[in-house]
Short mmCIF file of C-alpha atoms in Angstrom, two decimals:
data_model
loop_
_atom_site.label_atom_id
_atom_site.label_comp_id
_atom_site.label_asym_id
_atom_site.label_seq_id
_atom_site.Cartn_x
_atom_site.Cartn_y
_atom_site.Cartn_z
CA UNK F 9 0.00 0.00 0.00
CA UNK F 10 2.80 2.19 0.77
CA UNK F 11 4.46 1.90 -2.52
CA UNK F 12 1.78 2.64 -4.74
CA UNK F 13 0.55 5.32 -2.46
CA UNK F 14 1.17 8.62 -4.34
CA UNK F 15 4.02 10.69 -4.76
CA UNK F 16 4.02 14.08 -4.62
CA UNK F 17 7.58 15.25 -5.15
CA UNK F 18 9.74 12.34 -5.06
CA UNK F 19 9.85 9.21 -7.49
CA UNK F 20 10.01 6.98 -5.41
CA UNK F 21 8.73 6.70 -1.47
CA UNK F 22 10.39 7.92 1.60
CA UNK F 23 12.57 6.08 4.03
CA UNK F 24 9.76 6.61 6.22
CA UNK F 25 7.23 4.77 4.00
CA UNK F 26 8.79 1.38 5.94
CA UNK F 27 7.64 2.49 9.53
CA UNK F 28 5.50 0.53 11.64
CA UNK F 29 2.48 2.55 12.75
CA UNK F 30 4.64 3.08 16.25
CA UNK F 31 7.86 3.85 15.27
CA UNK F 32 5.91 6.72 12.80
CA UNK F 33 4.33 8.32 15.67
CA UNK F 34 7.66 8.25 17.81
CA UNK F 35 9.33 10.10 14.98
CA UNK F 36 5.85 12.53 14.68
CA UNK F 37 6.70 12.90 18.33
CA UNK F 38 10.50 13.62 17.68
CA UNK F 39 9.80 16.02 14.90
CA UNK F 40 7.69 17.93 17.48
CA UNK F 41 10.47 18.01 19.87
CA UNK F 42 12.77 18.91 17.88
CA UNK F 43 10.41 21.88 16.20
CA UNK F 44 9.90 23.03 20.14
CA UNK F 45 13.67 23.17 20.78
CA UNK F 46 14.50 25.54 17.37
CA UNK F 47 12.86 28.28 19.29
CA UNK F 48 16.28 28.23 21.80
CA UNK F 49 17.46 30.29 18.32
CA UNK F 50 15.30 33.30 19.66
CA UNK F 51 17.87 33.22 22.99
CA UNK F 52 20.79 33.60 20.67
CA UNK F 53 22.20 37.30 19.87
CA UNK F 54 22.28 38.47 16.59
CA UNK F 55 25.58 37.16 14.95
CA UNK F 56 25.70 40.13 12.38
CA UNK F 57 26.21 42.60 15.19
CA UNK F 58 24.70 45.26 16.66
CA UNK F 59 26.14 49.37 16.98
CA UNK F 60 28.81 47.89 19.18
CA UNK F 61 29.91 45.35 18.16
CA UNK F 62 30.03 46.82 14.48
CA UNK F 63 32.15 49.63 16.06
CA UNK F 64 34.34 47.23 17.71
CA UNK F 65 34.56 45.41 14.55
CA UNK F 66 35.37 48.66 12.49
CA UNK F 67 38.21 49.19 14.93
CA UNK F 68 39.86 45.76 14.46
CA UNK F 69 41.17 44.26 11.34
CA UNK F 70 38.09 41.98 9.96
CA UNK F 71 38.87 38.65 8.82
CA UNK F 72 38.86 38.76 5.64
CA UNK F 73 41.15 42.05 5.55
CA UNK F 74 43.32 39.81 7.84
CA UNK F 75 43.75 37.25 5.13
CA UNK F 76 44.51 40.31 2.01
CA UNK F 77 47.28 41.43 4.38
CA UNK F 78 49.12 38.30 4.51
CA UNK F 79 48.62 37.62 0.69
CA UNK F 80 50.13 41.02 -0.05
CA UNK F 81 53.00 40.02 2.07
CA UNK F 82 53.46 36.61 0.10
CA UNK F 83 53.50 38.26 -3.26
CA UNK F 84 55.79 41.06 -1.81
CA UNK F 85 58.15 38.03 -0.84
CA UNK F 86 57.55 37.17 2.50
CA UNK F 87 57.10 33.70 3.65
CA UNK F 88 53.40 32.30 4.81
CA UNK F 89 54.19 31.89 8.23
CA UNK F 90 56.40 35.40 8.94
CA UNK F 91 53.21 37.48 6.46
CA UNK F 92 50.73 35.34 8.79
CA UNK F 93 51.92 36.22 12.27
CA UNK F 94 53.19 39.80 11.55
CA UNK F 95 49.87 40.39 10.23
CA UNK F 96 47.77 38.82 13.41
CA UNK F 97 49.74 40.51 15.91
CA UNK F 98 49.08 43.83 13.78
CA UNK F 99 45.24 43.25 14.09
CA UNK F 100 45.00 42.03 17.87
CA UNK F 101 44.74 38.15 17.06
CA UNK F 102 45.53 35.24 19.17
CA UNK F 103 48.55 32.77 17.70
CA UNK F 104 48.83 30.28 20.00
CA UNK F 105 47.61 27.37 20.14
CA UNK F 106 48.84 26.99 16.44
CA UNK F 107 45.71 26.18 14.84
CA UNK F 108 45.06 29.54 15.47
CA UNK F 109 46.92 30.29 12.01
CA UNK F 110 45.00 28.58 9.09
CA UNK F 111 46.96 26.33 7.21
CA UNK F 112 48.71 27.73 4.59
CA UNK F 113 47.28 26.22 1.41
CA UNK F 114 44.74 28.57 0.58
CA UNK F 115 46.78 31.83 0.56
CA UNK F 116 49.50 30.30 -0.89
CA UNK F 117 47.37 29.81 -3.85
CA UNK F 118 46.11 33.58 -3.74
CA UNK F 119 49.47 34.50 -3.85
CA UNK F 120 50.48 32.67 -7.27
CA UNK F 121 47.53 33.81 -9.22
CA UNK F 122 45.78 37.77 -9.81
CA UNK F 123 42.81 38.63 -8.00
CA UNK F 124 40.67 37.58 -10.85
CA UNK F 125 42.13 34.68 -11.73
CA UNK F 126 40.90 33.73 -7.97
CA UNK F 127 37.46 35.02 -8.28
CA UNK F 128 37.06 33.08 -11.77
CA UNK F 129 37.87 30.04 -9.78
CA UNK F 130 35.80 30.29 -6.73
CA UNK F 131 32.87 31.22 -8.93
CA UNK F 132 33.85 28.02 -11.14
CA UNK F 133 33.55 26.16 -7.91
CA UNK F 134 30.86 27.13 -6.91
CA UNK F 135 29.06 26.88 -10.26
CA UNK F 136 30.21 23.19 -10.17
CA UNK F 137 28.99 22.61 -7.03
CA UNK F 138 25.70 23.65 -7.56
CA UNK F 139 25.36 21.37 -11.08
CA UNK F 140 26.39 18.67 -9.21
CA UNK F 141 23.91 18.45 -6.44
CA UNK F 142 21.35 19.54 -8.91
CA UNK F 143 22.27 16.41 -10.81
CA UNK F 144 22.02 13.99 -7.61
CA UNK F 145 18.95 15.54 -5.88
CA UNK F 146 16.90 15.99 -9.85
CA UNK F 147 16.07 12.54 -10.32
CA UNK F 148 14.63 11.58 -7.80
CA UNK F 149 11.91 14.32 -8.36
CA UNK F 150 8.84 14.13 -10.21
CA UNK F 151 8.55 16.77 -12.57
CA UNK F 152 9.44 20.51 -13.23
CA UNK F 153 7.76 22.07 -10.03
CA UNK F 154 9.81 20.57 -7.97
CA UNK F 155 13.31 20.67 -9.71
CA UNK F 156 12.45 24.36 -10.14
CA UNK F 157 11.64 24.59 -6.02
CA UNK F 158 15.38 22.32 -5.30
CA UNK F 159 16.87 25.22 -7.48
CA UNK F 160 15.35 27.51 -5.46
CA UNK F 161 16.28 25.75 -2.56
CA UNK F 162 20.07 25.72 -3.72
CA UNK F 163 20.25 29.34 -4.54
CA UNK F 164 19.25 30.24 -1.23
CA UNK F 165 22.13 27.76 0.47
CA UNK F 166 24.54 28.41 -1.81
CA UNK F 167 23.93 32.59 -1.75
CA UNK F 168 27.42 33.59 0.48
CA UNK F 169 29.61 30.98 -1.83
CA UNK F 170 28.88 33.28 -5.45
CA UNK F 171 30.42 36.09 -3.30
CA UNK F 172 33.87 37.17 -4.67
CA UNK F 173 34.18 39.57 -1.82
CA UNK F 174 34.69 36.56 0.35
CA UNK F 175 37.18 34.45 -1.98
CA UNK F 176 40.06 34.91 0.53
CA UNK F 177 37.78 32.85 3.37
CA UNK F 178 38.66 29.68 3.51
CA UNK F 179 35.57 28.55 5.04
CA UNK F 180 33.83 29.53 1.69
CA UNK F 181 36.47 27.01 -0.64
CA UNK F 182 36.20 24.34 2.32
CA UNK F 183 32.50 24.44 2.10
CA UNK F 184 32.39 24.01 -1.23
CA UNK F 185 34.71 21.17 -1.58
CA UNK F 186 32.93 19.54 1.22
CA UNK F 187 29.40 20.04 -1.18
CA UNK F 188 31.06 18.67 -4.24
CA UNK F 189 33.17 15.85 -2.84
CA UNK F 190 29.72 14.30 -1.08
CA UNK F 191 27.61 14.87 -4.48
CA UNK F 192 30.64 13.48 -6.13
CA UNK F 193 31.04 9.99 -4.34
CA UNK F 194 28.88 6.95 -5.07
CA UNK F 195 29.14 3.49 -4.07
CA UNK F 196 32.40 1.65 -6.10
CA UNK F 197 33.65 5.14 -6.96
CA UNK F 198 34.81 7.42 -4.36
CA UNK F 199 38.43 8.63 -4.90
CA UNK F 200 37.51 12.04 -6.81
CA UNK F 201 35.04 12.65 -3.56
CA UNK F 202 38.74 11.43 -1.13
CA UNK F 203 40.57 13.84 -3.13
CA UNK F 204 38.14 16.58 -2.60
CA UNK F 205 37.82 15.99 1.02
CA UNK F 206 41.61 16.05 1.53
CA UNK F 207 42.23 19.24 -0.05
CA UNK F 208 38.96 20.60 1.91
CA UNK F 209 41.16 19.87 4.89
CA UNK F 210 44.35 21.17 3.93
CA UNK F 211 42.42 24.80 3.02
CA UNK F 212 40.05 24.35 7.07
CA UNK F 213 40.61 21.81 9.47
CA UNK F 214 37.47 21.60 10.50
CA UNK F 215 36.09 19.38 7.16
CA UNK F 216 38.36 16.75 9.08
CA UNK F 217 34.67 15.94 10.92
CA UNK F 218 33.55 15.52 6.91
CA UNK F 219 36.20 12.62 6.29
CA UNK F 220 35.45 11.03 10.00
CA UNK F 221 31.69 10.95 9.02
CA UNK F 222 32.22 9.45 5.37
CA UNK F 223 35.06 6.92 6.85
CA UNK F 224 32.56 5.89 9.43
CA UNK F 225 29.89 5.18 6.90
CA UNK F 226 32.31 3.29 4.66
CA UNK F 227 33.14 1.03 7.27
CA UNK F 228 29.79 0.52 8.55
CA UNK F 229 28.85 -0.47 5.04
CA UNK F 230 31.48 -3.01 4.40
CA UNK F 231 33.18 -0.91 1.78
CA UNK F 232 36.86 -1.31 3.16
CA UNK F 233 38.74 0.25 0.07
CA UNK F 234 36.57 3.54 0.00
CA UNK F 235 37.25 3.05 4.34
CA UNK F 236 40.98 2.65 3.64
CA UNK F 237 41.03 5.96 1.39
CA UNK F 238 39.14 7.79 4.25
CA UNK F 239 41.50 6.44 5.96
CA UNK F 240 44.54 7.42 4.46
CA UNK F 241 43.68 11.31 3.59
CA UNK F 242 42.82 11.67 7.30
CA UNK F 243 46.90 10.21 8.00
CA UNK F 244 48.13 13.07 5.62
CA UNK F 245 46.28 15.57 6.80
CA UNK F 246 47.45 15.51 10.33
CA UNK F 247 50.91 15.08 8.82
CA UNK F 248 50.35 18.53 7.59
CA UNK F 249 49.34 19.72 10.62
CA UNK F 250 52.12 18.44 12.48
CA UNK F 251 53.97 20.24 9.98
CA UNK F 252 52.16 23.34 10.44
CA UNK F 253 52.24 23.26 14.07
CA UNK F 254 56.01 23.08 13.94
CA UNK F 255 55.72 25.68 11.72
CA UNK F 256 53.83 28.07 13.70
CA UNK F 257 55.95 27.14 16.69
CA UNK F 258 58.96 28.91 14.63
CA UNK F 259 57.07 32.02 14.36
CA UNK F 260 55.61 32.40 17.84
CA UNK F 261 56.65 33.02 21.13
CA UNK F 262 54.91 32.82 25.28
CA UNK F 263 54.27 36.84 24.87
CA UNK F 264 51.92 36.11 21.77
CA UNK F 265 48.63 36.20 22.94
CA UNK F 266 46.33 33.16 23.70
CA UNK F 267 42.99 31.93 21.99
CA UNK F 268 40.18 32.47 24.54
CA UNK F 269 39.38 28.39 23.84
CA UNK F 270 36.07 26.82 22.03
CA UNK F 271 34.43 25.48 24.79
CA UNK F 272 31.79 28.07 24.65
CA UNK F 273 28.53 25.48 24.74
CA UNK F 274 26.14 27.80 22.95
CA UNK F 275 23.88 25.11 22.21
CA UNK F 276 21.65 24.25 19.29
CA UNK F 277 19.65 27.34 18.96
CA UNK F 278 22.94 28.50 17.79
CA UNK F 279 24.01 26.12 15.33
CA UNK F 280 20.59 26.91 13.82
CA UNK F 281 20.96 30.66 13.87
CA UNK F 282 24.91 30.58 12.93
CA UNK F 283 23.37 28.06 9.68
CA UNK F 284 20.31 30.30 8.87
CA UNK F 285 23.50 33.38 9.00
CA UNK F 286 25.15 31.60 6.35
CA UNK F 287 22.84 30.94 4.05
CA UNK F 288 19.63 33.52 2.13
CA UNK F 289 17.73 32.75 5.54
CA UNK F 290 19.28 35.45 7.33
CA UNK F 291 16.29 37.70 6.02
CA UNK F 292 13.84 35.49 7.70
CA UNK F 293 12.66 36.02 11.17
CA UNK F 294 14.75 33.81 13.34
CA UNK F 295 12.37 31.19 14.20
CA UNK F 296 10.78 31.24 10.61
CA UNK F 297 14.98 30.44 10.18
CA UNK F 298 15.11 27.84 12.60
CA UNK F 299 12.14 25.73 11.70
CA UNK F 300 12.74 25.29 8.08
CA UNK F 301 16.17 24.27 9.14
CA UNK F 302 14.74 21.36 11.63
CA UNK F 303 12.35 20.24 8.34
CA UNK F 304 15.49 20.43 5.64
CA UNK F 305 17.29 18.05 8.42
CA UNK F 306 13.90 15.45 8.26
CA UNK F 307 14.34 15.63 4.61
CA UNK F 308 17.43 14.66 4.20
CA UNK F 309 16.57 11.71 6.71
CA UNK F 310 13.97 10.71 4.94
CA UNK F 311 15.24 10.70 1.25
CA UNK F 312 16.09 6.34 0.71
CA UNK F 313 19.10 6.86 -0.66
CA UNK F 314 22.98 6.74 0.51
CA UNK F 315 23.74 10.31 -0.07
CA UNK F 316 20.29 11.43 1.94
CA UNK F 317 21.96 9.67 5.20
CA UNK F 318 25.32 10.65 4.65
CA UNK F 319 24.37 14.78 4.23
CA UNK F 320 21.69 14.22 7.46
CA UNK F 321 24.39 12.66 9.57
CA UNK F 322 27.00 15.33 8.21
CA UNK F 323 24.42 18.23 9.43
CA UNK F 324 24.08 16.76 13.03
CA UNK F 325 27.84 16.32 13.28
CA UNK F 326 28.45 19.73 12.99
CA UNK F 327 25.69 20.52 14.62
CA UNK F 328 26.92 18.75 17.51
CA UNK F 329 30.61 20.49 17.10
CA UNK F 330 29.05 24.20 16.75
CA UNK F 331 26.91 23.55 19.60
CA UNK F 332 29.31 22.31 22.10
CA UNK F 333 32.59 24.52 20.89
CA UNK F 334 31.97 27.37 18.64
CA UNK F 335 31.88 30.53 19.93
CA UNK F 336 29.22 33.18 18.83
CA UNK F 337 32.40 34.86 16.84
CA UNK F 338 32.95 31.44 15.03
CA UNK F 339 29.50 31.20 13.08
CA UNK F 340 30.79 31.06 10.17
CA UNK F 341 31.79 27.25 10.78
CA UNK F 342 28.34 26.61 9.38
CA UNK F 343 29.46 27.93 6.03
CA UNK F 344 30.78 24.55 5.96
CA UNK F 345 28.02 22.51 5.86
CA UNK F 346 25.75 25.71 4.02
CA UNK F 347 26.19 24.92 0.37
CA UNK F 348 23.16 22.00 -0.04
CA UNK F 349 21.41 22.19 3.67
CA UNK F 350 18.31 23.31 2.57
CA UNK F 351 17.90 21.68 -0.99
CA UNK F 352 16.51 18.64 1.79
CA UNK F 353 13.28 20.52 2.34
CA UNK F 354 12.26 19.26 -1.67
CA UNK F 355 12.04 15.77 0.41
CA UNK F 356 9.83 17.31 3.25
CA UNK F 357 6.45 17.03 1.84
CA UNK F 358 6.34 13.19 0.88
CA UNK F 359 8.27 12.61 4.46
CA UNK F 360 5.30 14.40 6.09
CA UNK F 361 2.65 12.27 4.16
CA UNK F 362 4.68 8.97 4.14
CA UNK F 363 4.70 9.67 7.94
CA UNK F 364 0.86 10.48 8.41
CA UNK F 365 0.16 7.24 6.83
CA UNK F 366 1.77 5.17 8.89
CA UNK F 367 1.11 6.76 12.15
CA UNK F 368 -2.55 6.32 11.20
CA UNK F 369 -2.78 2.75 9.63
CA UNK F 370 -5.13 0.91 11.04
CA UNK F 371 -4.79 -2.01 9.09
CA UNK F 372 -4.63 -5.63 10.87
CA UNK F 373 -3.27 -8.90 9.68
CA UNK F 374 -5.61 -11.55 10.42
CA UNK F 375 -4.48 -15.44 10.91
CA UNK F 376 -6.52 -17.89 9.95
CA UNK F 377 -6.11 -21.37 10.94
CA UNK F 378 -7.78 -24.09 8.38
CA UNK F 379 -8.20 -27.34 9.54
CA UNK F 380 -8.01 -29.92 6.98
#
């Protein structure tokens, strides 16, 4: 009954088409819960700043005028790690511990090319990205409506990653790698999505969670080769940070000053605020924000297919991370996990019916016993 019941989105019917009639209402029950607890987003500040905090901003080097200053200093001939810590003592940054300092891969490759060369790129990216989850998530929808709707959907996740005023962040060419490597991988062909994920890591060490998650999954599947090359990337990257930490240890001294830590355990309001910041949902209201964010996660839970689990657990993993460590400063870690969050509200409205089937199906199997 289930699958022939119809569609009205997808091709073919949820991963919540399978539920008993129990475990539907537990997750109807879940959804709730988890709808009730977005509304912690309304305790969260505003993480685009208010008159103070933009004045305190406009008196300290921003980020991204942080990372122009130590290019300039490359292509004037200065080495990454003497352009990089001359330039965050100048604006008031901690450098120690040494993942302070991002690694150097990104503005090493700023420095080599022009400005628009750089731009081209990141657009090309980006551009790349976006075909390629259109590709993935397109047929397994219906018809045009829809397609048109995941489109929509994309633009608005992908909005801060067509910005060329932020092609020096690295959380912008991270995130994007991250997006393409997962849309990239399928089963029996995953070393273009290992590649990807490796040099995701050598740009922000933070898509290190991305590689755990996909190694995890390979295991868990079986597939030890695609485990193995998980595996192996996540071996050279911390060889590169070793590397960079000894690095960083050349260039730095005890009167440098000292992160304030990422312990700060803002909790999940603020993942879902620092995601809706990252993405076109910043014009919402916050809890408008925060709920469609809950439903894109029970999309991507629901869609039956490999890469529908693999981007839901991704989501909660950094959910998790943000949550516990990032502090209201560090939003932008979302950016990481921005590019294709939403497109999983195109799987919300068969989820929703598959779900409201089974919690109300009443049907009974009746045993009868013939005797001969």
């Amino acid at each position: 009954m289930t699958g022939r019941a119809r569609r009205l989105w997808t091709l073919q019917p949820s991963r919540f088409a399978a539920l008993s009639r129990g475990r539907a209402r537990l997750a109807w029950l879940a959804l709730l819960l988890l709808v009730l607890a977005s509304l912690t987003a309304l305790a969260v500040p505003s993480l685009t700043g208010d008159g103070e905090t933009t004045q305190a901003t406009a008196d300290r080097m921003t980020d991204v005028g942080l990372y122009e200053r130590v290019v300039a200093a490359m292509k004037g001939g200065d080495t990454y790690y003497v352009a990089a810590s001359d330039a965050m003592r100048a604006g008031a940054y901690p450098l120690r511990p040494f993942f302070t300092m991002r690694l150097p891969a990104l503005a090493a490759l700023e420095a080599l090319i022009p400005g628009w060369a750089s731009i081209a790129l990141l657009l090309a990216l980006a551009a790349l990205t976006a075909f390629a989850w259109a590709s993935r998530v397109g047929v397994a929808l219906t018809g045009l409506f829809p397609r048109a709707v995941m489109m929509l959907l994309l633009a608005v996740s992908m909005l801060a990653f067509f910005q060329p005023g932020l092609v020096l962040f690295h959380e912008i060419w991270a995130g994007l790698l991250v997006a393409l490597s997962l849309a990239l991988r399928r089963p029996g062909r995953a070393l273009e999505a290992i590649a990807l994920g490796l040099a995701a890591m050598l740009i922000r060490e933070t898509a290190a969670l991305y590689a755990i998650v996909m190694l995890v999954f390979a295991w868990g599947e079986g597939r030890r080769r695609e485990a193995l090359g998980w595996g192996t990337a996540l071996l050279l990257f911390a060889g590169v940070l070793a590397l960079h930490a000894h690095a960083v240890a050349g260039v730095t001294g005890p009167l440098d000053a000292t992160s304030p830590g990422w312990s700060a355990f803002n909790g999940p309001g603020f993942f879902l605020r620092a995601l809706a910041t990252s993405t076109a949902l910043q014009t919402l209201p916050v809890v408008v924000g925060a709920v469609l964010i809950v439903l894109a996660l029970l999309g991507w839970a629901s869609w039956d297919e490999p890469l529908g689990l693999r981007m839901f657990a991704l989501l909660i993993a950094y959910g998790v991370v943000i949550s516990i460590f990032a502090r209201l400063d560090n939003f932008y870690w979302a950016l990481m996990i921005a590019p294709a969050a939403l497109v999983g509200l195109v799987f919300v409205p068969d989820a929703l019916a598959d779900l409201w089937r089974r919690a109300l199906d009443r049907r009974r199997i009746t045993v009868t016993t013939v005797t001969p």
